[in-house]
């Protein structure tokens, strides 16, 4: 029988006069509202939606009871943090509650959870040149990579991108397509990402098992033999089509397939109410130029800050 690890307490300054507890699945809406308030304050727009949180929390390797913490003022959630697989952290503090030592306490909690779970490095994304970046830097965190959110404005012309004869772009259709897309996605991202391979079940939690998913959202490029050689995943929310994933098999690159997938994702998004389009990329991929060439514009900059941790 597997024994669950003991929860790590959050040590807030006594002057904070707040309570703490592990998060529950029914906190998803409150966490979404908290992150959205921080995003509007820090980068000028809301990027999060509740399905993102639900997808993250339903990953098989994530345990809310021992890998999350919430900070409450009465019944109101004012801060939270979580650490996935002893490496990947996220945290947010309501702008009205900053400057009270909560963010520092959450950073130390994240490091303790990482150490408990056997990790040696924990990091999280923060807006560039923000209070969060300044805080974590002061605590010894360092930048591992930079990410950019880019936008294709509403009404912008999307130039067509031809693909080689015999290739086609189509929506996914059933489990075999879902698994083929996962393989292409994982193989491509593991070329530069320093992490273990994500299982299909973990990947599916944020894609085909994400609340509201429909197969039109998962776009595939197939070769003349019908094999899946490229994939894109698009989410439409609040009038924006967000291209969450985009990958092409290594031996099929430099044929225009990535641009064709991108154009298809934008057009499909518009068909389903996404008048403008967004995606993010980071400095490890070298793809920023590709997106700028199709007319996308950088709207915000993020940095992944991390710190070394000694295992418990």
Tab-separated table of N, CA and C in Angstrom, residues 93-257:
chain	number	residue	atom	x	y	z
A	93	UNK	N	-0.727	35.650	-5.737
A	93	UNK	CA	-1.166	36.407	-4.565
A	93	UNK	C	-2.017	37.570	-5.053
A	94	UNK	N	-3.216	37.689	-4.536
A	94	UNK	CA	-4.097	38.797	-4.893
A	94	UNK	C	-3.325	40.106	-4.772
A	95	UNK	N	-3.387	40.969	-5.794
A	95	UNK	CA	-2.634	42.228	-5.734
A	95	UNK	C	-2.898	43.045	-4.476
A	96	UNK	N	-4.104	42.969	-3.923
A	96	UNK	CA	-4.437	43.745	-2.719
A	96	UNK	C	-3.773	43.173	-1.470
A	97	UNK	N	-3.229	41.963	-1.553
A	97	UNK	CA	-2.625	41.310	-0.388
A	97	UNK	C	-1.110	41.165	-0.525
A	98	UNK	N	-0.524	41.796	-1.514
A	98	UNK	CA	0.918	41.710	-1.681
A	98	UNK	C	1.625	42.620	-0.684
A	99	UNK	N	2.897	42.312	-0.445
A	99	UNK	CA	3.668	43.097	0.510
A	99	UNK	C	3.494	42.662	1.944
A	100	UNK	N	2.847	41.506	2.181
A	100	UNK	CA	2.624	41.004	3.538
A	100	UNK	C	3.446	39.752	3.840
A	101	UNK	N	4.336	39.381	2.950
A	101	UNK	CA	5.145	38.192	3.178
A	101	UNK	C	4.517	36.910	2.680
A	102	UNK	N	3.358	36.991	2.029
A	102	UNK	CA	2.667	35.785	1.562
A	102	UNK	C	3.439	35.133	0.424
A	103	UNK	N	3.885	35.927	-0.536
A	103	UNK	CA	4.622	35.379	-1.667
A	103	UNK	C	5.912	34.688	-1.227
A	104	UNK	N	6.613	35.273	-0.282
A	104	UNK	CA	7.834	34.650	0.234
A	104	UNK	C	7.509	33.321	0.895
A	105	UNK	N	6.438	33.288	1.687
A	105	UNK	CA	6.034	32.049	2.353
A	105	UNK	C	5.667	30.977	1.336
A	106	UNK	N	4.974	31.356	0.262
A	106	UNK	CA	4.600	30.390	-0.771
A	106	UNK	C	5.834	29.850	-1.490
A	107	UNK	N	6.832	30.711	-1.722
A	107	UNK	CA	8.065	30.259	-2.371
A	107	UNK	C	8.781	29.224	-1.499
A	108	UNK	N	8.873	29.492	-0.195
A	108	UNK	CA	9.521	28.537	0.708
A	108	UNK	C	8.716	27.237	0.787
A	109	UNK	N	7.388	27.356	0.801
A	109	UNK	CA	6.527	26.155	0.817
A	109	UNK	C	6.773	25.313	-0.438
A	110	UNK	N	6.853	25.960	-1.592
A	110	UNK	CA	7.082	25.233	-2.845
A	110	UNK	C	8.405	24.481	-2.805
A	111	UNK	N	9.432	25.110	-2.237
A	111	UNK	CA	10.732	24.443	-2.130
A	111	UNK	C	10.657	23.245	-1.184
A	112	UNK	N	9.915	23.368	-0.096
A	112	UNK	CA	9.781	22.255	0.853
A	112	UNK	C	9.002	21.098	0.231
A	113	UNK	N	7.967	21.399	-0.540
A	113	UNK	CA	7.209	20.345	-1.215
A	113	UNK	C	8.103	19.630	-2.225
A	114	UNK	N	8.874	20.405	-2.960
A	114	UNK	CA	9.804	19.811	-3.931
A	114	UNK	C	10.789	18.878	-3.236
A	115	UNK	N	11.377	19.343	-2.133
A	115	UNK	CA	12.332	18.514	-1.393
A	115	UNK	C	11.656	17.247	-0.876
A	116	UNK	N	10.456	17.382	-0.327
A	116	UNK	CA	9.728	16.213	0.181
A	116	UNK	C	9.496	15.185	-0.912
A	117	UNK	N	9.186	15.677	-2.133
A	117	UNK	CA	8.858	14.780	-3.242
A	117	UNK	C	10.079	14.333	-4.032
A	118	UNK	N	11.273	14.652	-3.549
A	118	UNK	CA	12.491	14.159	-4.171
A	118	UNK	C	13.034	15.002	-5.294
A	119	UNK	N	12.482	16.202	-5.499
A	119	UNK	CA	12.965	17.078	-6.551
A	119	UNK	C	14.212	17.828	-6.133
A	120	UNK	N	14.947	18.317	-7.119
A	120	UNK	CA	16.159	19.096	-6.855
A	120	UNK	C	16.101	20.497	-7.463
A	121	UNK	N	15.027	20.806	-8.169
A	121	UNK	CA	14.862	22.116	-8.806
A	121	UNK	C	13.372	22.399	-8.913
A	122	UNK	N	12.947	23.584	-8.513
A	122	UNK	CA	11.546	23.963	-8.665
A	122	UNK	C	11.489	25.341	-9.301
A	123	UNK	N	10.554	25.516	-10.226
A	123	UNK	CA	10.422	26.797	-10.895
A	123	UNK	C	8.990	27.069	-11.288
A	124	UNK	N	8.739	28.308	-11.691
A	124	UNK	CA	7.404	28.708	-12.104
A	124	UNK	C	7.489	29.885	-13.062
A	125	UNK	N	6.459	30.061	-13.905
A	125	UNK	CA	6.446	31.224	-14.795
A	125	UNK	C	5.934	32.458	-14.071
A	126	UNK	N	6.551	33.608	-14.363
A	126	UNK	CA	6.100	34.882	-13.805
A	126	UNK	C	6.182	35.937	-14.899
A	127	UNK	N	5.328	36.960	-14.851
A	127	UNK	CA	5.436	38.034	-15.844
A	127	UNK	C	6.785	38.731	-15.747
A	128	UNK	N	7.360	39.066	-16.884
A	128	UNK	CA	8.628	39.770	-16.898
A	128	UNK	C	8.519	41.151	-16.296
A	129	UNK	N	9.554	41.568	-15.575
A	129	UNK	CA	9.608	42.901	-14.964
A	129	UNK	C	8.423	43.161	-14.040
A	130	UNK	N	7.998	42.117	-13.332
A	130	UNK	CA	6.856	42.243	-12.419
A	130	UNK	C	7.329	42.158	-10.977
A	131	UNK	N	6.404	42.433	-10.056
A	131	UNK	CA	6.708	42.287	-8.634
A	131	UNK	C	7.071	40.842	-8.310
A	132	UNK	N	6.418	39.885	-8.988
A	132	UNK	CA	6.717	38.466	-8.752
A	132	UNK	C	8.145	38.137	-9.164
A	133	UNK	N	8.578	38.668	-10.316
A	133	UNK	CA	9.945	38.410	-10.756
A	133	UNK	C	10.948	39.016	-9.783
A	134	UNK	N	10.684	40.218	-9.330
A	134	UNK	CA	11.607	40.873	-8.401
A	134	UNK	C	11.675	40.108	-7.079
A	135	UNK	N	10.528	39.633	-6.595
A	135	UNK	CA	10.515	38.884	-5.341
A	135	UNK	C	11.327	37.598	-5.456
A	136	UNK	N	11.023	36.784	-6.477
A	136	UNK	CA	11.711	35.503	-6.602
A	136	UNK	C	13.208	35.684	-6.858
A	137	UNK	N	13.562	36.698	-7.637
A	137	UNK	CA	14.981	36.967	-7.869
A	137	UNK	C	15.682	37.307	-6.556
A	138	UNK	N	15.007	38.075	-5.714
A	138	UNK	CA	15.595	38.439	-4.417
A	138	UNK	C	15.760	37.232	-3.505
A	139	UNK	N	14.981	36.171	-3.757
A	139	UNK	CA	15.052	34.949	-2.955
A	139	UNK	C	16.042	33.943	-3.526
A	140	UNK	N	16.734	34.315	-4.605
A	140	UNK	CA	17.756	33.436	-5.168
A	140	UNK	C	17.337	32.669	-6.399
A	141	UNK	N	16.142	32.893	-6.915
A	141	UNK	CA	15.707	32.232	-8.139
A	141	UNK	C	16.453	32.823	-9.332
A	142	UNK	N	16.629	32.025	-10.375
A	142	UNK	CA	17.301	32.473	-11.597
A	142	UNK	C	16.420	32.149	-12.803
A	143	UNK	N	16.586	32.909	-13.870
A	143	UNK	CA	15.790	32.699	-15.082
A	143	UNK	C	16.381	31.559	-15.900
A	144	UNK	N	15.543	30.571	-16.245
A	144	UNK	CA	15.977	29.462	-17.096
A	144	UNK	C	15.609	29.701	-18.551
A	145	UNK	N	14.454	30.326	-18.794
A	145	UNK	CA	14.086	30.678	-20.157
A	145	UNK	C	13.046	31.788	-20.142
A	146	UNK	N	12.867	32.407	-21.295
A	146	UNK	CA	11.886	33.478	-21.481
A	146	UNK	C	10.785	32.979	-22.412
A	147	UNK	N	9.549	33.344	-22.104
A	147	UNK	CA	8.401	32.999	-22.943
A	147	UNK	C	7.716	34.272	-23.415
A	148	UNK	N	7.077	34.166	-24.572
A	148	UNK	CA	6.329	35.298	-25.117
A	148	UNK	C	4.917	34.848	-25.461
A	149	UNK	N	3.932	35.675	-25.130
A	149	UNK	CA	2.566	35.492	-25.622
A	149	UNK	C	2.417	36.389	-26.840
A	150	UNK	N	1.964	35.808	-27.959
A	150	UNK	CA	1.802	36.555	-29.209
A	150	UNK	C	0.349	36.535	-29.634
A	151	UNK	N	-0.057	37.569	-30.353
A	151	UNK	CA	-1.440	37.707	-30.794
A	151	UNK	C	-1.512	37.970	-32.293
A	152	UNK	N	-2.486	37.340	-32.932
A	152	UNK	CA	-2.902	37.710	-34.281
A	152	UNK	C	-4.178	38.527	-34.099
A	153	UNK	N	-4.123	39.837	-34.330
A	153	UNK	CA	-5.276	40.692	-34.030
A	153	UNK	C	-6.522	40.306	-34.818
A	154	UNK	N	-7.671	40.649	-34.261
A	154	UNK	CA	-8.932	40.412	-34.948
A	154	UNK	C	-8.935	41.140	-36.289
A	155	UNK	N	-9.389	40.464	-37.343
A	155	UNK	CA	-9.481	41.058	-38.665
A	155	UNK	C	-8.211	41.011	-39.470
A	156	UNK	N	-7.096	40.607	-38.846
A	156	UNK	CA	-5.825	40.528	-39.591
A	156	UNK	C	-5.912	39.440	-40.645
A	157	UNK	N	-5.368	39.727	-41.831
A	157	UNK	CA	-5.389	38.747	-42.911
A	157	UNK	C	-4.463	37.584	-42.571
A	158	UNK	N	-4.923	36.378	-42.850
A	158	UNK	CA	-4.131	35.184	-42.619
A	158	UNK	C	-3.742	34.611	-43.975
A	159	UNK	N	-2.475	34.732	-44.324
A	159	UNK	CA	-2.029	34.251	-45.634
A	159	UNK	C	-2.084	32.731	-45.679
A	160	UNK	N	-2.601	32.147	-46.774
A	160	UNK	CA	-2.658	30.684	-46.877
A	160	UNK	C	-1.259	30.092	-46.954
A	161	UNK	N	-1.128	28.836	-46.525
A	161	UNK	CA	0.156	28.145	-46.578
A	161	UNK	C	-0.032	26.797	-47.265
A	162	UNK	N	0.451	26.649	-48.492
A	162	UNK	CA	0.314	25.357	-49.184
A	162	UNK	C	1.183	24.299	-48.521
A	163	UNK	N	0.780	23.034	-48.659
A	163	UNK	CA	1.568	21.920	-48.138
A	163	UNK	C	1.843	20.943	-49.282
A	164	UNK	N	2.822	20.067	-49.133
A	164	UNK	CA	3.187	19.157	-50.226
A	164	UNK	C	2.011	18.293	-50.694
A	165	UNK	N	2.045	17.920	-51.952
A	165	UNK	CA	0.992	17.087	-52.528
A	165	UNK	C	0.867	15.784	-51.735
A	166	UNK	N	-0.363	15.395	-51.482
A	166	UNK	CA	-0.638	14.162	-50.759
A	166	UNK	C	-0.810	14.346	-49.272
A	167	UNK	N	-0.344	15.470	-48.717
A	167	UNK	CA	-0.526	15.774	-47.299
A	167	UNK	C	-1.877	16.452	-47.096
A	168	UNK	N	-2.411	16.366	-45.897
A	168	UNK	CA	-3.697	17.001	-45.613
A	168	UNK	C	-3.766	17.406	-44.147
A	169	UNK	N	-4.538	18.450	-43.869
A	169	UNK	CA	-4.831	18.870	-42.499
A	169	UNK	C	-6.288	18.523	-42.218
A	170	UNK	N	-6.540	17.860	-41.095
A	170	UNK	CA	-7.907	17.446	-40.752
A	170	UNK	C	-8.069	17.425	-39.240
A	171	UNK	N	-9.329	17.392	-38.764
A	171	UNK	CA	-9.535	17.253	-37.323
A	171	UNK	C	-9.256	15.833	-36.873
A	172	UNK	N	-8.985	15.661	-35.595
A	172	UNK	CA	-8.806	14.333	-35.021
A	172	UNK	C	-10.139	13.586	-35.031
A	173	UNK	N	-10.035	12.271	-34.930
A	173	UNK	CA	-11.244	11.452	-34.922
A	173	UNK	C	-10.986	10.167	-34.137
A	174	UNK	N	-11.197	10.246	-32.822
A	174	UNK	CA	-11.106	9.048	-32.006
A	174	UNK	C	-9.768	8.809	-31.348
A	175	UNK	N	-9.719	7.725	-30.563
A	175	UNK	CA	-8.582	7.458	-29.686
A	175	UNK	C	-7.270	7.270	-30.444
A	176	UNK	N	-7.291	6.596	-31.586
A	176	UNK	CA	-6.043	6.370	-32.313
A	176	UNK	C	-5.409	7.699	-32.731
A	177	UNK	N	-6.240	8.628	-33.188
A	177	UNK	CA	-5.720	9.953	-33.545
A	177	UNK	C	-5.201	10.689	-32.314
A	178	UNK	N	-5.922	10.575	-31.204
A	178	UNK	CA	-5.490	11.251	-29.979
A	178	UNK	C	-4.097	10.765	-29.566
A	179	UNK	N	-3.900	9.455	-29.609
A	179	UNK	CA	-2.615	8.887	-29.192
A	179	UNK	C	-1.501	9.222	-30.188
A	180	UNK	N	-1.835	9.271	-31.457
A	180	UNK	CA	-0.836	9.649	-32.455
A	180	UNK	C	-0.406	11.101	-32.255
A	181	UNK	N	-1.352	11.968	-31.934
A	181	UNK	CA	-1.032	13.374	-31.685
A	181	UNK	C	-0.145	13.505	-30.450
A	182	UNK	N	-0.443	12.729	-29.416
A	182	UNK	CA	0.382	12.736	-28.197
A	182	UNK	C	1.823	12.353	-28.516
A	183	UNK	N	2.022	11.326	-29.319
A	183	UNK	CA	3.380	10.879	-29.661
A	183	UNK	C	4.129	11.987	-30.398
A	184	UNK	N	3.492	12.590	-31.396
A	184	UNK	CA	4.142	13.670	-32.153
A	184	UNK	C	4.483	14.834	-31.232
A	185	UNK	N	3.536	15.211	-30.380
A	185	UNK	CA	3.726	16.326	-29.458
A	185	UNK	C	4.876	16.064	-28.493
A	186	UNK	N	4.857	14.902	-27.858
A	186	UNK	CA	5.894	14.577	-26.885
A	186	UNK	C	7.272	14.444	-27.540
A	187	UNK	N	7.343	13.742	-28.657
A	187	UNK	CA	8.634	13.576	-29.335
A	187	UNK	C	9.249	14.929	-29.685
A	188	UNK	N	8.422	15.843	-30.184
A	188	UNK	CA	8.931	17.151	-30.597
A	188	UNK	C	9.411	17.968	-29.402
A	189	UNK	N	8.616	18.011	-28.341
A	189	UNK	CA	8.974	18.869	-27.211
A	189	UNK	C	10.112	18.294	-26.379
A	190	UNK	N	10.278	16.983	-26.388
A	190	UNK	CA	11.378	16.391	-25.639
A	190	UNK	C	12.731	16.595	-26.323
A	191	UNK	N	12.733	17.140	-27.526
A	191	UNK	CA	13.993	17.467	-28.183
A	191	UNK	C	14.719	18.593	-27.449
A	192	UNK	N	13.957	19.457	-26.755
A	192	UNK	CA	14.591	20.588	-26.083
A	192	UNK	C	14.154	20.775	-24.630
A	193	UNK	N	13.094	20.107	-24.211
A	193	UNK	CA	12.595	20.270	-22.847
A	193	UNK	C	13.252	19.253	-21.921
A	194	UNK	N	13.775	19.714	-20.802
A	194	UNK	CA	14.448	18.836	-19.845
A	194	UNK	C	13.435	18.321	-18.823
A	195	UNK	N	12.729	17.290	-19.207
A	195	UNK	CA	11.730	16.665	-18.333
A	195	UNK	C	11.534	15.236	-18.787
A	196	UNK	N	10.867	14.458	-17.948
A	196	UNK	CA	10.563	13.091	-18.327
A	196	UNK	C	9.390	13.067	-19.296
A	197	UNK	N	9.230	11.974	-19.991
A	197	UNK	CA	8.149	11.846	-20.967
A	197	UNK	C	6.796	11.856	-20.256
A	198	UNK	N	5.874	12.651	-20.760
A	198	UNK	CA	4.525	12.699	-20.222
A	198	UNK	C	3.729	11.505	-20.726
A	199	UNK	N	3.047	10.815	-19.829
A	199	UNK	CA	2.211	9.692	-20.247
A	199	UNK	C	1.009	10.201	-21.029
A	200	UNK	N	0.381	9.312	-21.768
A	200	UNK	CA	-0.817	9.723	-22.501
A	200	UNK	C	-1.882	10.235	-21.547
A	201	UNK	N	-2.045	9.578	-20.402
A	201	UNK	CA	-3.084	9.980	-19.452
A	201	UNK	C	-2.841	11.394	-18.923
A	202	UNK	N	-1.565	11.712	-18.638
A	202	UNK	CA	-1.250	13.063	-18.168
A	202	UNK	C	-1.507	14.088	-19.270
A	203	UNK	N	-1.034	13.793	-20.477
A	203	UNK	CA	-1.220	14.691	-21.624
A	203	UNK	C	-2.702	14.888	-21.913
A	204	UNK	N	-3.455	13.807	-21.914
A	204	UNK	CA	-4.875	13.871	-22.259
A	204	UNK	C	-5.665	14.722	-21.280
A	205	UNK	N	-5.222	14.810	-20.019
A	205	UNK	CA	-5.948	15.587	-19.014
A	205	UNK	C	-6.132	17.036	-19.434
A	206	UNK	N	-5.155	17.577	-20.157
A	206	UNK	CA	-5.222	18.974	-20.597
A	206	UNK	C	-5.565	19.127	-22.062
A	207	UNK	N	-5.876	18.017	-22.733
A	207	UNK	CA	-6.202	18.088	-24.158
A	207	UNK	C	-7.560	17.411	-24.380
A	208	UNK	N	-7.574	16.146	-24.685
A	208	UNK	CA	-8.820	15.495	-25.085
A	208	UNK	C	-9.760	15.221	-23.908
A	209	UNK	N	-9.259	15.312	-22.673
A	209	UNK	CA	-10.134	15.165	-21.505
A	209	UNK	C	-10.352	16.488	-20.792
A	210	UNK	N	-9.897	17.554	-21.410
A	210	UNK	CA	-10.136	18.892	-20.875
A	210	UNK	C	-11.633	19.194	-20.958
A	211	UNK	N	-12.210	19.817	-19.932
A	211	UNK	CA	-13.650	20.119	-19.990
A	211	UNK	C	-14.036	20.849	-21.273
A	212	UNK	N	-15.073	20.342	-21.950
A	212	UNK	CA	-15.582	20.977	-23.158
A	212	UNK	C	-14.892	20.565	-24.441
A	213	UNK	N	-13.922	19.656	-24.363
A	213	UNK	CA	-13.164	19.275	-25.569
A	213	UNK	C	-14.070	18.688	-26.649
A	214	UNK	N	-13.792	19.082	-27.911
A	214	UNK	CA	-14.401	18.475	-29.098
A	214	UNK	C	-13.291	18.222	-30.112
A	215	UNK	N	-13.461	17.207	-30.947
A	215	UNK	CA	-12.380	16.791	-31.842
A	215	UNK	C	-11.967	17.848	-32.862
A	216	UNK	N	-12.816	18.834	-33.152
A	216	UNK	CA	-12.399	19.874	-34.089
A	216	UNK	C	-11.221	20.682	-33.530
A	217	UNK	N	-11.031	20.645	-32.204
A	217	UNK	CA	-9.960	21.423	-31.590
A	217	UNK	C	-8.573	20.831	-31.829
A	218	UNK	N	-8.505	19.533	-32.078
A	218	UNK	CA	-7.220	18.864	-32.280
A	218	UNK	C	-7.006	18.693	-33.773
A	219	UNK	N	-6.094	19.472	-34.341
A	219	UNK	CA	-5.851	19.523	-35.773
A	219	UNK	C	-4.630	18.660	-36.120
A	220	UNK	N	-4.740	17.857	-37.149
A	220	UNK	CA	-3.679	16.929	-37.515
A	220	UNK	C	-3.210	17.149	-38.942
A	221	UNK	N	-1.903	16.976	-39.172
A	221	UNK	CA	-1.366	16.854	-40.521
A	221	UNK	C	-1.055	15.380	-40.746
A	222	UNK	N	-1.557	14.841	-41.850
A	222	UNK	CA	-1.274	13.445	-42.195
A	222	UNK	C	-0.504	13.404	-43.511
A	223	UNK	N	0.414	12.427	-43.620
A	223	UNK	CA	1.219	12.278	-44.832
A	223	UNK	C	0.457	11.461	-45.876
A	224	UNK	N	1.013	11.235	-47.061
A	224	UNK	CA	0.276	10.509	-48.108
A	224	UNK	C	-0.156	9.104	-47.700
A	225	UNK	N	0.517	8.496	-46.711
A	225	UNK	CA	0.118	7.165	-46.240
A	225	UNK	C	-0.901	7.238	-45.109
A	226	UNK	N	-1.254	8.447	-44.690
A	226	UNK	CA	-2.241	8.620	-43.630
A	226	UNK	C	-1.664	8.693	-42.232
A	227	UNK	N	-0.325	8.667	-42.077
A	227	UNK	CA	0.288	8.751	-40.763
A	227	UNK	C	0.242	10.186	-40.237
A	228	UNK	N	-0.016	10.337	-38.948
A	228	UNK	CA	-0.040	11.661	-38.319
A	228	UNK	C	1.395	12.146	-38.142
A	229	UNK	N	1.721	13.286	-38.766
A	229	UNK	CA	3.085	13.818	-38.696
A	229	UNK	C	3.131	15.228	-38.097
A	230	UNK	N	1.980	15.770	-37.749
A	230	UNK	CA	1.920	17.090	-37.135
A	230	UNK	C	0.625	17.253	-36.382
A	231	UNK	N	0.609	18.137	-35.380
A	231	UNK	CA	-0.603	18.354	-34.597
A	231	UNK	C	-0.632	19.773	-34.041
A	232	UNK	N	-1.848	20.256	-33.823
A	232	UNK	CA	-2.065	21.521	-33.134
A	232	UNK	C	-3.326	21.383	-32.301
A	233	UNK	N	-3.351	22.056	-31.161
A	233	UNK	CA	-4.516	22.030	-30.279
A	233	UNK	C	-4.952	23.460	-30.040
A	234	UNK	N	-6.207	23.767	-30.374
A	234	UNK	CA	-6.709	25.133	-30.269
A	234	UNK	C	-7.870	25.199	-29.281
A	235	UNK	N	-7.860	26.222	-28.440
A	235	UNK	CA	-8.901	26.458	-27.438
A	235	UNK	C	-9.537	27.805	-27.743
A	236	UNK	N	-10.849	27.856	-27.819
A	236	UNK	CA	-11.553	29.126	-28.060
A	236	UNK	C	-12.262	29.534	-26.789
A	237	UNK	N	-11.973	30.745	-26.319
A	237	UNK	CA	-12.581	31.258	-25.100
A	237	UNK	C	-12.624	32.772	-25.160
A	238	UNK	N	-13.779	33.339	-24.819
A	238	UNK	CA	-13.948	34.798	-24.745
A	238	UNK	C	-13.476	35.496	-26.009
A	239	UNK	N	-13.808	34.926	-27.166
A	239	UNK	CA	-13.475	35.553	-28.439
A	239	UNK	C	-12.050	35.401	-28.883
A	240	UNK	N	-11.277	34.550	-28.183
A	240	UNK	CA	-9.874	34.351	-28.536
A	240	UNK	C	-9.622	32.878	-28.823
A	241	UNK	N	-8.930	32.603	-29.929
A	241	UNK	CA	-8.510	31.241	-30.259
A	241	UNK	C	-7.058	31.091	-29.821
A	242	UNK	N	-6.824	30.264	-28.815
A	242	UNK	CA	-5.487	30.088	-28.276
A	242	UNK	C	-4.917	28.770	-28.781
A	243	UNK	N	-3.797	28.836	-29.494
A	243	UNK	CA	-3.135	27.637	-29.999
A	243	UNK	C	-2.233	27.123	-28.879
A	244	UNK	N	-2.730	26.131	-28.166
A	244	UNK	CA	-2.062	25.666	-26.947
A	244	UNK	C	-0.879	24.761	-27.247
A	245	UNK	N	-0.931	24.010	-28.344
A	245	UNK	CA	0.152	23.096	-28.707
A	245	UNK	C	0.318	23.102	-30.224
A	246	UNK	N	1.562	22.954	-30.672
A	246	UNK	CA	1.861	22.900	-32.099
A	246	UNK	C	3.162	22.112	-32.261
A	247	UNK	N	3.132	21.044	-33.046
A	247	UNK	CA	4.331	20.221	-33.212
A	247	UNK	C	4.303	19.496	-34.545
A	248	UNK	N	5.489	19.309	-35.115
A	248	UNK	CA	5.661	18.553	-36.359
A	248	UNK	C	6.777	17.543	-36.146
A	249	UNK	N	6.577	16.328	-36.655
A	249	UNK	CA	7.594	15.283	-36.522
A	249	UNK	C	8.908	15.742	-37.148
A	250	UNK	N	10.023	15.392	-36.518
A	250	UNK	CA	11.328	15.929	-36.896
A	250	UNK	C	11.656	15.700	-38.363
A	251	UNK	N	11.359	14.504	-38.884
A	251	UNK	CA	11.728	14.198	-40.268
A	251	UNK	C	10.805	14.840	-41.292
A	252	UNK	N	9.763	15.557	-40.811
A	252	UNK	CA	8.797	16.164	-41.721
A	252	UNK	C	8.877	17.694	-41.714
A	253	UNK	N	9.896	18.241	-41.110
A	253	UNK	CA	9.989	19.696	-41.008
A	253	UNK	C	10.570	20.305	-42.284
A	254	UNK	N	10.471	21.638	-42.365
A	254	UNK	CA	10.939	22.437	-43.504
A	254	UNK	C	10.119	22.145	-44.766
A	255	UNK	N	8.862	21.771	-44.573
A	255	UNK	CA	7.940	21.570	-45.695
A	255	UNK	C	6.729	22.487	-45.612
A	256	UNK	N	6.750	23.396	-44.661
A	256	UNK	CA	5.625	24.306	-44.494
A	256	UNK	C	4.495	23.741	-43.654
A	257	UNK	N	4.712	22.584	-43.011
A	257	UNK	CA	3.622	21.946	-42.271
A	257	UNK	C	3.253	22.715	-41.004
